[in-house]
mmCIF file of C-alpha atoms in Angstrom:
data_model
loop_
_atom_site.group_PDB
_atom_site.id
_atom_site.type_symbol
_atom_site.label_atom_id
_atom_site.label_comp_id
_atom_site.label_asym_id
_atom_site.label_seq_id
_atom_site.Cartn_x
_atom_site.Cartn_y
_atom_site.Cartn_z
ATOM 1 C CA UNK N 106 0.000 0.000 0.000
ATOM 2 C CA UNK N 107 2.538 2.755 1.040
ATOM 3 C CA UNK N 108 4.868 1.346 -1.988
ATOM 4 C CA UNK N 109 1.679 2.359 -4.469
ATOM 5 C CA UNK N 110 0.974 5.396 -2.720
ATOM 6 C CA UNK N 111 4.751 6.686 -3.393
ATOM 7 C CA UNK N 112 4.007 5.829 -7.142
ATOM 8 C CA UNK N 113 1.171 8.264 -7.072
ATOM 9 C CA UNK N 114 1.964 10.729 -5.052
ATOM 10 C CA UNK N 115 4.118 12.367 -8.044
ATOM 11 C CA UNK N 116 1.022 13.100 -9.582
ATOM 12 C CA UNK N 117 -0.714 15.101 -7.026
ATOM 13 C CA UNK N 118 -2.726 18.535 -8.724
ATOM 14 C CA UNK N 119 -1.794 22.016 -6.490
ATOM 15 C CA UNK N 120 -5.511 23.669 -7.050
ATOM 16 C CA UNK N 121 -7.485 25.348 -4.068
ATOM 17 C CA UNK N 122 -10.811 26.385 -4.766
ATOM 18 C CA UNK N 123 -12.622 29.002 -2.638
ATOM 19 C CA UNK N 124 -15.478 28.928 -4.265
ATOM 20 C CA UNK N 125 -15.720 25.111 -3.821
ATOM 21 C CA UNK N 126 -15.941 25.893 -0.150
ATOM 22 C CA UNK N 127 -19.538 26.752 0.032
ATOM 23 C CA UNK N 128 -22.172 24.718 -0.140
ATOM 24 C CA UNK N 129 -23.901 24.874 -4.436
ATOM 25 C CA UNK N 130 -26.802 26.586 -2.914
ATOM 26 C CA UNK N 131 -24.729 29.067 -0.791
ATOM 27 C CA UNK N 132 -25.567 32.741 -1.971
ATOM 28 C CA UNK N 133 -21.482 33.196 -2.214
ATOM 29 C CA UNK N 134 -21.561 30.413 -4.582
ATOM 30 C CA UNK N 135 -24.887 31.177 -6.753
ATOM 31 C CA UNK N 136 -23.951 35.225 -6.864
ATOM 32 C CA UNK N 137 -20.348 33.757 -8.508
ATOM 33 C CA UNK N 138 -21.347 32.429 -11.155
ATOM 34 C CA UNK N 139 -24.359 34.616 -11.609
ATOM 35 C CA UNK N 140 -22.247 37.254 -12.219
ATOM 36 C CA UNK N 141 -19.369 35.630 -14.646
ATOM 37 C CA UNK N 142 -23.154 34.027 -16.758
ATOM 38 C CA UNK N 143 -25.016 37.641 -17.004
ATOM 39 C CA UNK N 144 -22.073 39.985 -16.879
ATOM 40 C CA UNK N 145 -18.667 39.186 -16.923
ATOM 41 C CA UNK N 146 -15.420 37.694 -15.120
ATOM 42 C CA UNK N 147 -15.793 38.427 -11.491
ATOM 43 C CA UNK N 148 -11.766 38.036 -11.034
ATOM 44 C CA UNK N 149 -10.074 40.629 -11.783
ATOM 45 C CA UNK N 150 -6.004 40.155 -12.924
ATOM 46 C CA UNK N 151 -3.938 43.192 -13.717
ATOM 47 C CA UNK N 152 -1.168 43.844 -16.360
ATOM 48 C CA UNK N 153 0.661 47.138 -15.526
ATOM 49 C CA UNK N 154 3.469 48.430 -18.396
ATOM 50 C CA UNK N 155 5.838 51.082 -17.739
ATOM 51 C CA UNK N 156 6.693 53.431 -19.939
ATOM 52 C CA UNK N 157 10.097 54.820 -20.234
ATOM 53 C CA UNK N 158 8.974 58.461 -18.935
ATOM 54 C CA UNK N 159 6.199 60.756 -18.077
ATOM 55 C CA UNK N 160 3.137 61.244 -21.002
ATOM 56 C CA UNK N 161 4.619 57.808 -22.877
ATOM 57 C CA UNK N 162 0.605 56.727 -22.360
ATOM 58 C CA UNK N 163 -0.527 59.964 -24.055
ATOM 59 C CA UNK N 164 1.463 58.946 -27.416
ATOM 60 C CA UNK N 165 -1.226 58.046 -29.771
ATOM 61 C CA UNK N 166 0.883 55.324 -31.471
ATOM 62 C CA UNK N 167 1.470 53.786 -27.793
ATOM 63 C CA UNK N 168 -1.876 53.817 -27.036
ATOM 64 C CA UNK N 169 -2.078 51.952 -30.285
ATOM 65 C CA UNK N 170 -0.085 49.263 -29.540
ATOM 66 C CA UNK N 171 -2.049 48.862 -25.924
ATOM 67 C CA UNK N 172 -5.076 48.504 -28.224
ATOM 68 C CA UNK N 173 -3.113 45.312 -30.012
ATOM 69 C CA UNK N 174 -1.901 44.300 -26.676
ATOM 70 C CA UNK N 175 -5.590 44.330 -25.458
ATOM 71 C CA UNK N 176 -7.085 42.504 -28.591
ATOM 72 C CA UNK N 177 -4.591 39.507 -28.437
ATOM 73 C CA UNK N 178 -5.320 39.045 -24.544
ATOM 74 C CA UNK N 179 -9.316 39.493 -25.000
ATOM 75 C CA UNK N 180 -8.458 36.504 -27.749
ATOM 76 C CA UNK N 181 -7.006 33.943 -25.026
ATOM 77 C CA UNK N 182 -9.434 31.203 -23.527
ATOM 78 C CA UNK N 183 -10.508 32.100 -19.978
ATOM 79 C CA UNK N 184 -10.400 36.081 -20.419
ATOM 80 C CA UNK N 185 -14.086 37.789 -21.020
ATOM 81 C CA UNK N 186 -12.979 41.011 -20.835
ATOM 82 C CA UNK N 187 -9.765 43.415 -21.376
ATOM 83 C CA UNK N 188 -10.479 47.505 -19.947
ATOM 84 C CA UNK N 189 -7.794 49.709 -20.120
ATOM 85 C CA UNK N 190 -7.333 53.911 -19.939
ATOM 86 C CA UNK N 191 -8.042 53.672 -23.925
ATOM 87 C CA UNK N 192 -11.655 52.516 -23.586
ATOM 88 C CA UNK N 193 -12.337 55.662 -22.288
ATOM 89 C CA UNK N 194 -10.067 57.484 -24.100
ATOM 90 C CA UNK N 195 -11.933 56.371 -27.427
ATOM 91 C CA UNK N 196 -16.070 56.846 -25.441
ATOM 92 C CA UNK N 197 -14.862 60.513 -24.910
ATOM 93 C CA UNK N 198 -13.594 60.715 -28.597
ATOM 94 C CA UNK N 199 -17.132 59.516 -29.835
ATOM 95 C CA UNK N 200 -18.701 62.255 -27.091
ATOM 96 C CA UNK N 201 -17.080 64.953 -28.320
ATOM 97 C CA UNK N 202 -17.792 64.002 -31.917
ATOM 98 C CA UNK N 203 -21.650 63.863 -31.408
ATOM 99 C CA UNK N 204 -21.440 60.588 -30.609
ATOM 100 C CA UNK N 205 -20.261 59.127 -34.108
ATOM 101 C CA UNK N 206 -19.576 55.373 -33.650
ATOM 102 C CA UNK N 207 -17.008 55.859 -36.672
ATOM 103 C CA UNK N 208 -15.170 58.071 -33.890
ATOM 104 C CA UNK N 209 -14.731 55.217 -31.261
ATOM 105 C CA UNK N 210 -10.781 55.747 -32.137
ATOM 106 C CA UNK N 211 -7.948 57.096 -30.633
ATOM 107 C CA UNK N 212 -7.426 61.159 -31.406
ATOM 108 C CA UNK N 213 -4.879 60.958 -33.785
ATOM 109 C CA UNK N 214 -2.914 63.915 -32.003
ATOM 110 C CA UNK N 215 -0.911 64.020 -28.682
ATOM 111 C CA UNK N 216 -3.351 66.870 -27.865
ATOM 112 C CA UNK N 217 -6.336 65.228 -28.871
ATOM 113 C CA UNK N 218 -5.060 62.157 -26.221
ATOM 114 C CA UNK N 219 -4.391 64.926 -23.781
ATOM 115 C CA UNK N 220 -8.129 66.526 -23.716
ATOM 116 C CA UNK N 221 -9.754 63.417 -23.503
ATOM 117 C CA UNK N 222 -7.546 62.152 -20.910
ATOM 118 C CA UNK N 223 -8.063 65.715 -18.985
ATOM 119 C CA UNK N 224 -12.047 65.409 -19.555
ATOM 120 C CA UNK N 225 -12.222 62.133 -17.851
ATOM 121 C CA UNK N 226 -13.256 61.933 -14.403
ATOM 122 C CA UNK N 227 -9.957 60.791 -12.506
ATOM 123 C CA UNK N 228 -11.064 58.379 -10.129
ATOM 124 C CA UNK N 229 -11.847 56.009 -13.345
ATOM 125 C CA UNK N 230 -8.697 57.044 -14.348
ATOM 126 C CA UNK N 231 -6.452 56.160 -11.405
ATOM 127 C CA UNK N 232 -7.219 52.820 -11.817
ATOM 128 C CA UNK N 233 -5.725 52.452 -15.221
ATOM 129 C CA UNK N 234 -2.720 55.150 -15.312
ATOM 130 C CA UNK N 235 -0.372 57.053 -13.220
ATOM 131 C CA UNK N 236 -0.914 61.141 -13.143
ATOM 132 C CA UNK N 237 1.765 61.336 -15.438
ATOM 133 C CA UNK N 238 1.266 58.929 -17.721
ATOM 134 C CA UNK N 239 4.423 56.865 -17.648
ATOM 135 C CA UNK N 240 2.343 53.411 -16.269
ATOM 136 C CA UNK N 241 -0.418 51.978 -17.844
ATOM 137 C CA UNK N 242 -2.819 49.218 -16.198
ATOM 138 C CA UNK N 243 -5.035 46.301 -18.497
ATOM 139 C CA UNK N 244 -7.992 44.886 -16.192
ATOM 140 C CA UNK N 245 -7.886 41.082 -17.284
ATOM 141 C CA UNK N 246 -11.261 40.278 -16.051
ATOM 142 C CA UNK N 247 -11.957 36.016 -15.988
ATOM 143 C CA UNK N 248 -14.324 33.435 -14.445
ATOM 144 C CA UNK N 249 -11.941 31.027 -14.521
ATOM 145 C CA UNK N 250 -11.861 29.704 -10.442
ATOM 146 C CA UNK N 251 -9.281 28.027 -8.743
ATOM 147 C CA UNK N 252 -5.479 28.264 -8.333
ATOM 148 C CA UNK N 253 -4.753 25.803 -10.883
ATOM 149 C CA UNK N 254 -6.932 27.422 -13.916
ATOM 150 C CA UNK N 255 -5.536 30.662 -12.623
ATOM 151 C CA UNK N 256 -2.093 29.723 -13.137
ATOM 152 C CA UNK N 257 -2.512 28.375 -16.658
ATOM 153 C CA UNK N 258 -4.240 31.621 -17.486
ATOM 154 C CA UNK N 259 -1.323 33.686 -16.121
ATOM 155 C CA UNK N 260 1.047 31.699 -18.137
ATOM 156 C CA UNK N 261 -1.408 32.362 -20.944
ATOM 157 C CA UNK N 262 -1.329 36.347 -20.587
ATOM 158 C CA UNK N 263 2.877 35.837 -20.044
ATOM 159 C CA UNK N 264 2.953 34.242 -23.430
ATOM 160 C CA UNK N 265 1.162 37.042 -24.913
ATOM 161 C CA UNK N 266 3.529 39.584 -23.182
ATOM 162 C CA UNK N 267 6.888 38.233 -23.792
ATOM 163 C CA UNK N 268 6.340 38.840 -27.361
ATOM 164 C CA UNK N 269 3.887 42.074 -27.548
ATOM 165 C CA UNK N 270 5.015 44.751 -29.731
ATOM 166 C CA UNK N 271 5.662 47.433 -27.410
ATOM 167 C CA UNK N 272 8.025 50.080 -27.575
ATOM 168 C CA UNK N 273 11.740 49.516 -26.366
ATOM 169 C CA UNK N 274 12.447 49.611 -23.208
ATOM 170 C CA UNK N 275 8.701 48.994 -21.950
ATOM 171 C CA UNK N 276 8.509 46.235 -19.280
ATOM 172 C CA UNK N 277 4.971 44.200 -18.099
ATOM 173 C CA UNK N 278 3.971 42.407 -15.142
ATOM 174 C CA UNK N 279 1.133 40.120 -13.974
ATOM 175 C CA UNK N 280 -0.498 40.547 -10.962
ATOM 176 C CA UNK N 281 -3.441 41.143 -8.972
ATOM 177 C CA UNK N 282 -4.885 40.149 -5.746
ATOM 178 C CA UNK N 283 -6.438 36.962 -7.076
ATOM 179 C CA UNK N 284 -2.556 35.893 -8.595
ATOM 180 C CA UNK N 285 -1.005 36.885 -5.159
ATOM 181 C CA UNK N 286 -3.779 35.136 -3.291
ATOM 182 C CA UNK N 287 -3.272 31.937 -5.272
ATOM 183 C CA UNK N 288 0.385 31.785 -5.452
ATOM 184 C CA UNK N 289 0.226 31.855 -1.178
ATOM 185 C CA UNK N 290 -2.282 29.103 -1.258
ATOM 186 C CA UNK N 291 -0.102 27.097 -3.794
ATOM 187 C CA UNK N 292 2.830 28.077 -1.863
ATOM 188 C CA UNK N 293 1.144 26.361 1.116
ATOM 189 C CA UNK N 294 0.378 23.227 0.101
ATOM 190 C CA UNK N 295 3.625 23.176 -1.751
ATOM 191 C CA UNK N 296 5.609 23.111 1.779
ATOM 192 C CA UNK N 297 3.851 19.706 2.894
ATOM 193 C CA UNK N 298 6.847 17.806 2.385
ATOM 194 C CA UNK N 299 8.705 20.503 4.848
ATOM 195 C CA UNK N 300 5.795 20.382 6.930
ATOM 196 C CA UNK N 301 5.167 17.005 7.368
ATOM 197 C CA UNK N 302 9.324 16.369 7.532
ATOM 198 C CA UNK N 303 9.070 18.813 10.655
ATOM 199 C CA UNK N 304 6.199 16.948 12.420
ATOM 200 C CA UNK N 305 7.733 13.896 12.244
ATOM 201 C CA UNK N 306 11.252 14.775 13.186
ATOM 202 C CA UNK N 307 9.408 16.261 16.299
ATOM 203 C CA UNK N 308 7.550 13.551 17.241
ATOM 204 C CA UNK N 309 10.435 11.210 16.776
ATOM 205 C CA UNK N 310 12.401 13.078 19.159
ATOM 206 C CA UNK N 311 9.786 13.211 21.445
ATOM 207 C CA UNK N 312 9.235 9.677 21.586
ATOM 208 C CA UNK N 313 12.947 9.157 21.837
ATOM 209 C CA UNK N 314 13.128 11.401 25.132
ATOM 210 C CA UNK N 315 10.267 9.461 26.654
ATOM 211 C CA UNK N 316 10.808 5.743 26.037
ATOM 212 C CA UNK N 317 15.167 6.803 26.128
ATOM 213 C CA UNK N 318 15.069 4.665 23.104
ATOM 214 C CA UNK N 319 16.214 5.441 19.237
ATOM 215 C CA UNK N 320 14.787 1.704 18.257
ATOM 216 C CA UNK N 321 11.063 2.273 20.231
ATOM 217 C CA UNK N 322 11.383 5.496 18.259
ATOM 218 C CA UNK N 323 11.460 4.358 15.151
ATOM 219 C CA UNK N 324 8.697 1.508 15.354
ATOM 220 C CA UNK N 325 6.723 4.328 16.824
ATOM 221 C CA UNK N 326 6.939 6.110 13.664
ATOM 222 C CA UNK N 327 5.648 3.722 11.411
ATOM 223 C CA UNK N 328 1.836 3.965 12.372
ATOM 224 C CA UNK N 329 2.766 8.159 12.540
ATOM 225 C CA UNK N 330 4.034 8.245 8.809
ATOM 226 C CA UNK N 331 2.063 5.176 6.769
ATOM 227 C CA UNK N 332 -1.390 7.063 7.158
ATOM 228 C CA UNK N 333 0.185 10.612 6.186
ATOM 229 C CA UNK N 334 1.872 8.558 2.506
ATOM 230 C CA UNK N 335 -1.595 6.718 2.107
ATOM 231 C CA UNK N 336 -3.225 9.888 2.266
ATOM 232 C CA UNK N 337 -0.747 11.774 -0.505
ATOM 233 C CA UNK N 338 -1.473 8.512 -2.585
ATOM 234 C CA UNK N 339 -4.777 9.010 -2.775
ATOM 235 C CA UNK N 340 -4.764 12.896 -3.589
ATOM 236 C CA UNK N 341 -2.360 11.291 -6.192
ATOM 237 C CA UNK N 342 -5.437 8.973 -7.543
ATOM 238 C CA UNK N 343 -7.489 12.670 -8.350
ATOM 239 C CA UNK N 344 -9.713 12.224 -5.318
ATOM 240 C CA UNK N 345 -9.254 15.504 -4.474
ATOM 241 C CA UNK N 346 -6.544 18.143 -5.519
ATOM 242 C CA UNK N 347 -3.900 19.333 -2.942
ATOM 243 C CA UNK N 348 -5.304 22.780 -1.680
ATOM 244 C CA UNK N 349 -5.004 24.917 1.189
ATOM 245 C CA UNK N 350 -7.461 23.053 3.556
ATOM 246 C CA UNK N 351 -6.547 19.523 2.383
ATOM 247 C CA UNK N 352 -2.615 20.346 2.621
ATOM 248 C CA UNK N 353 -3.632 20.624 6.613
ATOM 249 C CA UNK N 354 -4.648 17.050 6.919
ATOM 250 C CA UNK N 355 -1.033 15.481 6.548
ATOM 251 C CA UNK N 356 0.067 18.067 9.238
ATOM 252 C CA UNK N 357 -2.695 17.128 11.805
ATOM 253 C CA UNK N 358 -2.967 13.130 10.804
#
């Protein structure tokens, strides 16, 4: 048994879940996906680029390149929405131009950029650009829940930015609270070996002091450590993916 559950244990998925927490009929659960159905990804992951220096984001040929940047990302599976500072720059274009679809563009001129930028109300603004326009933020909204989806979309949006066509010198990130809060979950339930490996060197030392005995010791660690291998093999089976709350079992067991 513990010689098949060392087979499989290489084959244990790192995924956690929250939303797999509640109950299917839990109001957490049923607003979740309400909201990715009828509107659109609930989890939000941002790509910031920096610019070189101040008013790079006010370059009309930049701008057109975040457009690019934006198309190829709303193209990837798992993203249902891309928002960035040229959305709006492009609904106050078609404003001031009586509201001419033709004119959802980008002004053509530096100053054109700069009036729309200065007509837009700057709390929508903040969340997409710096005051001085050298930093740029996409929105990457997605529905896609759990650490392990997560991942594969960041790796996703990664492939798309280590070969964007952006100008020289630009750099992009990936990041967000759902990535952070993810990669500590992961990060969690990727210490079990380290975790476990403490317990058991604790409890072996403790039984060592008590019975004065290295041999006692080690028999007593063979009904302490067969249950904690059985249990990786079976995560290894796909019963259930390692996550945050299962990567406490090993620990306590």
């Amino acid at each position: 048994l513990v010689a098949g559950s060392i087979v499989t244990i290489p084959r244990i998925v790192i995924d956690t879940d929250v939303i797999n927490f509640f109950v299917s009929d839990s109001p957490v659960r049923k607003d979740f996906f309400a909201v990715n159905r009828l509107l659109t990804g609930v989890i939000p992951i941002s790509v910031p680029i920096a610019g070189n220096e101040g008013g790079d984001f006010r370059k009309p040929e930049t701008l057109g390149k975040v457009v690019a940047l934006q198309e190829r990302l709303e193209a990837l599976p798992g993203v249902t929405q891309v928002l960035s500072s040229v959305d709006y720059i492009r609904l106050v274009n078609r404003a001031m131009m009586e509201d001419d679809e033709s004119q959802y563009v980008i002004p053509k001129t530096r100053a054109g950029v700069a009036e729309a930028t200065f007509i837009l109300p700057k709390p929508k603004l903040r969340r997409f650009s710096t005051s001085d326009h050298s930093r740029n933020n996409l929105i990457v909204r997605t529905g896609e829940a759990g650490s392990a989806k997560v991942r594969a979309l960041e790796e996703r949006i990664r492939g798309v930015l280590a070969d964007a066509d952006l100008p020289e010198g630009f750099t992009t990130a990936v990041t967000g609270n759902s990535i952070l809060l993810n990669r500590s979950a992961d990060g969690i339930a990727k210490n079990q070996a380290t975790q476990v490996g403490f317990a058991a060197l604790g409890i072996f030392f403790l039984i060592c002091v008590v019975f004065r005995s290295i041999p006692i010791g080690l028999i007593a660690m063979v009904p302490n450590i067969i249950p904690v291998v059985v249990f990786f093999g079976i995560l290894g089976l796909g019963i259930a993916p390692l996550s945050l709350p299962t990567s406490l079992i090993g620990s306590i067991a």
